[in-house]
Amino acid sequence: MSLWVDKYRPNTLAKLDFHLEQGERLQKMVTKGNFPHLLIYGPPGAGKKTRVSALLRELYGPGVEKLRMEHQNFTTPSNKKIEVMTIASNYHIEVNPNDAGIYDRIVIQEMIKNIAQTQQLDIGGQREFKVVILTEVDKLTKDAQHALRRTMEKYMTTCRLILCANSTSKIIAPLQSRCLAIRVPAPSQDDIIKVLQMVSKKEGITLPADFAIRLAEKSERNLRRALLMLEACKVQQYPFNIKQEIVEPDWEVYLRETGQKMVSEQSPKALLEVRGRIYELLSHCIAPEMIIKKLLKEILKNCDGQLKAEITSMAAYYEHRLCLGNKVIFHIEAFVAKFMAIYKRFLEESFANI
Amino acid sequence: MDDEFPDPDEEYEMRYADEFEMMNEFDFEEDSAPILPKGNDKKVKKSLNFNDGSNDSSRPNSSMSGHAVASSDSRSNSRMSGHANLTSDEAGRKRMQDEVFGSLSDDEELCGKGSNPSKKSRNDDILLDKCTTHTIPDMYEEPRAYRAPRPKRYVFRLVPEEPHQCVTTHTGQKLFIRLKSEESLRQREIDLNSKSVGKLLKVSVASLKLQMHNETRSKSMLVSEEAFERRLRELEKTEYKIKGTTVDDMGNNSKNKSTDSWMDLYRPKNYLDLLSEENVNRTLLHWLKLWDKAVFNREVKIRAPKIDENVKPKWAQEQKSAGARGRFDNNKKFEHKKKFFNKNTDGELKEELDPSGRPIQKIVLISGPPGLGKTTLAHVVAKHAGYFPVEMNASDDRNVEAFKLQIEAATQMRSVIGANPLPNCLIIDEIDGAPAASINFLVNTVTQEGAQNKENNQAAKKKKKKGINIVSRPVICICNDLYTPSLRPLRQAALVLQFPPTNPNRLAQRLLSISKEQDIQVDMTTMLALCEKAEYDIRSCLATLYFLKAHGRPLRYSDVMNLNIGHKDSHKSLFQVWQEIFHIPRQKRNQYIGANEPEGMLPLAPDVDRPLAPNAGNNASMPARFANILHAVHSCGEYDRLMQGVFENYPTIKFKDSYLNAVCTGLDWVCYFDHVNHFIQVNQNYCVFGYLPYAFIALHFQLAAVLSQKIKYPTAQTELKAKQGKNESIVSTMLQDLKPNVRITNSKETIIQDIIPFSLPIITPSLRPVSAQLYSAEEKEQILRVIGVMISYNLTFRQEKSIDGVYRYCLEPDVEQVANFEIVNVQRKSLTYSVKQMLAREIELEKLRQYESNLGPVTTPTVTIEEIEEPKVIKPPPNAAMTLALKPKPIAESCKPATDFFGRPLKTPPKKKNADGSIAKTAQNDVWYHFKEGYSNAVRRNVKMEDFI
């Protein structure tokens, strides 16, 4: 009785809907018995977590689905207490070290070592190792990543690590080399349409093909989104109309409007208005990188071809600076101003030519 | 030592009185000694070169180059013997004199030395004595009286009438040496030559002497002439009239003045001398006058405030409250300042007196930057109003005890001793440094006893109040920083007077008159520049002026401009610095900083400025602005907040930038600042801290405008923090209680970006606003789904009372707040109150059911689904319906006892059966339970939760 995303999530490797070949390989890896550390990466909504949980089930059987949540407490050297939530079954534990913020190193060092050092008691179990799943590894601090290196080698006999990340670029090379990297690419549009059709069939609703295509396009190859959109649209209006408006998250609409404002007016006043909107977005916990990304997308839509390269490189530059700095608003605004300057100059020049 | 000295000296003089007489004779002879004058002259000049004082003990040294070499062995012998012949008494005396006169200037000594050529040993001795006696009168006035016949002298302190030469010793003392006529010189020389020709040496001693003489003379002449010339030139430059004023007088003058500084010398003595703003003065004075009734038992004249200023005499204007405009100010600028001042005076003087006859505000708090004359004002006004000012400042101990003692002493007692027992007026200076406890005590004593007085409601007779701790004297507090936290209670209780900056014209005028008095040549513009440089700090102005006086030249504008001192290292407020950053200075302002700033001051000046260097003479030149901003930013120090302010305000500034290039560059600097700051914070490495201020300079050059704009305090960042924190906590509460199987697939980001925005429309299906029973099967299914989603994501509806007293249901946790933006064209659907209420109830029930199913024997999911559906059909009635249904209960009960206990109209068939059965049982039983009123067939029995739901 949950969202369709959760309801129709395949729980075994065999039931996967796409990337079937990869699924087979994973299956083989499990049966062969020589299970390495894994680094699973790919864009959001591609099915990383689905694969991980299917893999676990393949390894340990249905017992792995009996989950419990635990809170673990750590004390930092500066005597600050931090609490990290873990999700665990008898066979594995999942943790997001980012919950500890800049103290993620301590979580890695203490908790993982603890888990790794203890042997699996259940001799009847299929595997002699436990699995530790670390999510959002690309957001770990460098310290924490380095802390992970030795642990991974030392406790190979008792524990395997599965690291989940969006991109490998922020993971240090030593970690990458210790893991078997598995890329889960975003599903193709066809895959998404297939899944959408399958779900609507199971739900007993009719999904026109055109509408499915529209949904798939709109979802930007993010299956989670596609399913959520489908469900939301179904709640909004059923039977589906091909022209029907697809539900969008507010923040995306808001960002799109912001982008349009940037294109329509270039002045300090417009800058001030855009700033207000960016503050609003930031206060709604939208990641600053996401803001720049979506803004760029919106701008590029309205922008002349010859400017696209320049603006994109600007966006990349400011996104990078943003990661290096403290106050994201400075950098986002710098990007906005830069775009406005470029765009304004371009407009004036093209007018002059006419 | 000095004091003791004259006594033995006098004694000595008396003892050798006859010898003195002899000596005088000798003096006469020696006056006509041939070589003397030359040697004298020469030696003086030499002494300029050899700066070590050639006193008696060092004479052998000095004789190396002096004419003493030329003197024969016999002379030195005789000298030796002379020494030997001295009586022990004399020897001791001589040594003492040597010690005492160790620092004697050579000139005086020379008077004695000049007589050396005489060969008699006795003469030598006498010479020594004479030398000392000669000097004494110069140094000490008293002995002079003893020496009635004044010997002829060659060296003078005063300008002599005879032809003379003016010399200056190395100590800077000015002396005048008498010149002899050429003739007499020549004659003496011949005499000497004729006397001493051809005894032991082949060449006569005299000729040797002459040779030596000429050599040394020519040498020393050269050197001394140069020095002399230099000195003369300097003297000529300063337009002092040396001839008019004697050297002695000058010395005396300067001595007198250095004892008390100009600050004391030129402190305003009475009310009219005050330089501070007229309004403040008047308000303070008026407030003091309000005390008249309590202190002097005089009636205070309280005037109606609406008296016409033009008609009424001066006092009427004084009565006007702090807001009154002075009538002296004609120019608009002044007027503007007044407005500013008025705005800042948060305390309006209240005219009424309290029952004890004292003004309602018993304390005045004067605040303002240092050096404006706050303390002086307080003193002058207190004296003016007939009080004896008792000052208490930071140098005194100011713990509570001491404070109490002081306050009591000053405000409740009266000085008995003294011809004129004036009442005290307590002036607490530098109160912002006092501990908070003391200030609290002060405020308490003042306010609390005010309350007591009200209780007593007694007339203002001091006698009655004797027992009570009461402040019956005015208290004036003075502080620099009005917003020191410890002053908060005082600020509320006191009449606050803020000191505006002194009017530059008046200040300059005053300085000008002072400098006239001190013979400093200076003009008005220079004075204005000085005032501006010292930021109208009178004290600083005077100190600088005093310093400049030491130059002894007429002051020029450039002198003041170039001066490195006189700059105050004051703390600038954030708004001042922002103002400076966003403001391009006008031509005239701040010109002294840039134009003449030494190169060393700008070690890090970027190359940008170089091409503009020729422009340096310009007032608002780039280097000037550069230095100005740097100084301002340095003096503020809160870089982080400064930057935030700059960032938030720059789009409102009207600077010239049609292509946004300046904005881009400026923002790049902002980013740079952020990076550096981040680096510092992360690495705790402050070595790059010094680079932060330069970002502001760049910003100034990019974003400054000529028009000054109103600047707002930056709040966006803090607001953002607050909002973000709130939203984050909402998300984290949602995450915390998420079901593990859902949680495992969702990170925080996906929750924020996808799940919440999409689930909101999912849980708001369009339901007809009808009674729940009327829902179709489809709608019921929808509701079921909503409940399912909400439970799995740990959402529910919670009743809330809004501010206007309306009840409404909102999501708990309030993810709507996280997901919803203010978008113009989007209309949001929302569920009606009743639907939300129903959903909330159902969610609770569902949770209970799930909990029970977890605990109890496993129930198959199909059963639960059935169960869900059943209540769905049965009891959608919202609360309102239930309360309505309660009314017919008694009737239903009486006529049909078999109905449900709660009086529900409908029931599940199985449940109904169950209930029926039990009721049937109880009906058969003989036991009945009677309650206080009425009758009930309520029976205690085990009921499972699921029976109710």
PDB file of N, CA and C in Angstrom, chain A residues 304-335:
ATOM      1  N   ASP A 304      21.314  31.408 -27.794  1.00  0.00           N
ATOM      2  CA  ASP A 304      21.832  31.179 -29.138  1.00  0.00           C
ATOM      3  C   ASP A 304      22.939  30.120 -29.092  1.00  0.00           C
ATOM      4  N   GLY A 305      23.060  29.409 -30.208  1.00  0.00           N
ATOM      5  CA  GLY A 305      23.996  28.286 -30.262  1.00  0.00           C
ATOM      6  C   GLY A 305      25.422  28.663 -29.958  1.00  0.00           C
ATOM      7  N   GLN A 306      25.829  29.829 -30.415  1.00  0.00           N
ATOM      8  CA  GLN A 306      27.241  30.155 -30.262  1.00  0.00           C
ATOM      9  C   GLN A 306      27.607  30.517 -28.820  1.00  0.00           C
ATOM     10  N   LEU A 307      26.577  30.801 -28.021  1.00  0.00           N
ATOM     11  CA  LEU A 307      26.872  31.134 -26.633  1.00  0.00           C
ATOM     12  C   LEU A 307      26.918  29.911 -25.742  1.00  0.00           C
ATOM     13  N   LYS A 308      26.346  28.825 -26.259  1.00  0.00           N
ATOM     14  CA  LYS A 308      26.125  27.678 -25.373  1.00  0.00           C
ATOM     15  C   LYS A 308      27.408  27.180 -24.751  1.00  0.00           C
ATOM     16  N   ALA A 309      28.428  27.085 -25.570  1.00  0.00           N
ATOM     17  CA  ALA A 309      29.688  26.535 -25.049  1.00  0.00           C
ATOM     18  C   ALA A 309      30.244  27.418 -23.949  1.00  0.00           C
ATOM     19  N   GLU A 310      30.223  28.705 -24.222  1.00  0.00           N
ATOM     20  CA  GLU A 310      30.791  29.634 -23.255  1.00  0.00           C
ATOM     21  C   GLU A 310      30.041  29.578 -21.929  1.00  0.00           C
ATOM     22  N   ILE A 311      28.714  29.591 -22.058  1.00  0.00           N
ATOM     23  CA  ILE A 311      27.909  29.602 -20.836  1.00  0.00           C
ATOM     24  C   ILE A 311      28.083  28.308 -20.066  1.00  0.00           C
ATOM     25  N   THR A 312      28.144  27.203 -20.788  1.00  0.00           N
ATOM     26  CA  THR A 312      28.307  25.928 -20.095  1.00  0.00           C
ATOM     27  C   THR A 312      29.630  25.888 -19.349  1.00  0.00           C
ATOM     28  N   SER A 313      30.654  26.396 -20.009  1.00  0.00           N
ATOM     29  CA  SER A 313      31.945  26.360 -19.316  1.00  0.00           C
ATOM     30  C   SER A 313      31.911  27.273 -18.093  1.00  0.00           C
ATOM     31  N   MET A 314      31.188  28.394 -18.213  1.00  0.00           N
ATOM     32  CA  MET A 314      31.044  29.274 -17.061  1.00  0.00           C
ATOM     33  C   MET A 314      30.355  28.543 -15.924  1.00  0.00           C
ATOM     34  N   ALA A 315      29.294  27.837 -16.270  1.00  0.00           N
ATOM     35  CA  ALA A 315      28.535  27.111 -15.245  1.00  0.00           C
ATOM     36  C   ALA A 315      29.419  26.100 -14.543  1.00  0.00           C
ATOM     37  N   ALA A 316      30.217  25.404 -15.348  1.00  0.00           N
ATOM     38  CA  ALA A 316      31.111  24.398 -14.759  1.00  0.00           C
ATOM     39  C   ALA A 316      32.100  25.067 -13.816  1.00  0.00           C
ATOM     40  N   TYR A 317      32.610  26.189 -14.284  1.00  0.00           N
ATOM     41  CA  TYR A 317      33.589  26.912 -13.485  1.00  0.00           C
ATOM     42  C   TYR A 317      33.000  27.333 -12.152  1.00  0.00           C
ATOM     43  N   TYR A 318      31.804  27.918 -12.199  1.00  0.00           N
ATOM     44  CA  TYR A 318      31.220  28.424 -10.949  1.00  0.00           C
ATOM     45  C   TYR A 318      30.736  27.295 -10.066  1.00  0.00           C
ATOM     46  N   GLU A 319      30.347  26.211 -10.673  1.00  0.00           N
ATOM     47  CA  GLU A 319      29.938  25.089  -9.822  1.00  0.00           C
ATOM     48  C   GLU A 319      31.138  24.551  -9.060  1.00  0.00           C
ATOM     49  N   HIS A 320      32.245  24.540  -9.751  1.00  0.00           N
ATOM     50  CA  HIS A 320      33.463  24.084  -9.095  1.00  0.00           C
ATOM     51  C   HIS A 320      33.836  25.018  -7.949  1.00  0.00           C
ATOM     52  N   ARG A 321      33.788  26.308  -8.230  1.00  0.00           N
ATOM     53  CA  ARG A 321      34.140  27.282  -7.195  1.00  0.00           C
ATOM     54  C   ARG A 321      33.189  27.176  -6.016  1.00  0.00           C
ATOM     55  N   LEU A 322      31.970  26.895  -6.329  1.00  0.00           N
ATOM     56  CA  LEU A 322      30.951  26.775  -5.288  1.00  0.00           C
ATOM     57  C   LEU A 322      31.296  25.666  -4.309  1.00  0.00           C
ATOM     58  N   CYS A 323      31.841  24.582  -4.861  1.00  0.00           N
ATOM     59  CA  CYS A 323      32.219  23.482  -3.977  1.00  0.00           C
ATOM     60  C   CYS A 323      33.405  23.863  -3.094  1.00  0.00           C
ATOM     61  N   LEU A 324      34.198  24.797  -3.594  1.00  0.00           N
ATOM     62  CA  LEU A 324      35.377  25.171  -2.826  1.00  0.00           C
ATOM     63  C   LEU A 324      35.071  26.225  -1.773  1.00  0.00           C
ATOM     64  N   GLY A 325      33.946  26.872  -1.914  1.00  0.00           N
ATOM     65  CA  GLY A 325      33.682  28.020  -1.054  1.00  0.00           C
ATOM     66  C   GLY A 325      32.763  27.705   0.105  1.00  0.00           C
ATOM     67  N   ASN A 326      32.359  28.757   0.752  1.00  0.00           N
ATOM     68  CA  ASN A 326      31.528  28.655   1.942  1.00  0.00           C
ATOM     69  C   ASN A 326      30.081  28.983   1.648  1.00  0.00           C
ATOM     70  N   LYS A 327      29.903  30.167   1.079  1.00  0.00           N
ATOM     71  CA  LYS A 327      28.544  30.666   0.898  1.00  0.00           C
ATOM     72  C   LYS A 327      28.164  30.490  -0.558  1.00  0.00           C
ATOM     73  N   VAL A 328      27.253  29.566  -0.789  1.00  0.00           N
ATOM     74  CA  VAL A 328      26.952  29.195  -2.156  1.00  0.00           C
ATOM     75  C   VAL A 328      26.303  30.333  -2.919  1.00  0.00           C
ATOM     76  N   ILE A 329      25.586  31.178  -2.200  1.00  0.00           N
ATOM     77  CA  ILE A 329      24.834  32.231  -2.908  1.00  0.00           C
ATOM     78  C   ILE A 329      25.776  33.137  -3.694  1.00  0.00           C
ATOM     79  N   PHE A 330      26.957  33.391  -3.152  1.00  0.00           N
ATOM     80  CA  PHE A 330      27.915  34.239  -3.852  1.00  0.00           C
ATOM     81  C   PHE A 330      28.214  33.665  -5.241  1.00  0.00           C
ATOM     82  N   HIS A 331      28.445  32.380  -5.239  1.00  0.00           N
ATOM     83  CA  HIS A 331      28.908  31.759  -6.475  1.00  0.00           C
ATOM     84  C   HIS A 331      27.780  31.614  -7.485  1.00  0.00           C
ATOM     85  N   ILE A 332      26.613  31.281  -6.959  1.00  0.00           N
ATOM     86  CA  ILE A 332      25.491  31.161  -7.888  1.00  0.00           C
ATOM     87  C   ILE A 332      25.205  32.524  -8.510  1.00  0.00           C
ATOM     88  N   GLU A 333      25.232  33.536  -7.664  1.00  0.00           N
ATOM     89  CA  GLU A 333      24.959  34.869  -8.201  1.00  0.00           C
ATOM     90  C   GLU A 333      26.042  35.299  -9.193  1.00  0.00           C
ATOM     91  N   ALA A 334      27.267  34.925  -8.897  1.00  0.00           N
ATOM     92  CA  ALA A 334      28.339  35.251  -9.828  1.00  0.00           C
ATOM     93  C   ALA A 334      28.057  34.614 -11.185  1.00  0.00           C
ATOM     94  N   PHE A 335      27.569  33.391 -11.134  1.00  0.00           N
ATOM     95  CA  PHE A 335      27.228  32.713 -12.384  1.00  0.00           C
ATOM     96  C   PHE A 335      26.105  33.448 -13.101  1.00  0.00           C
TER      97      PHE A 335
END
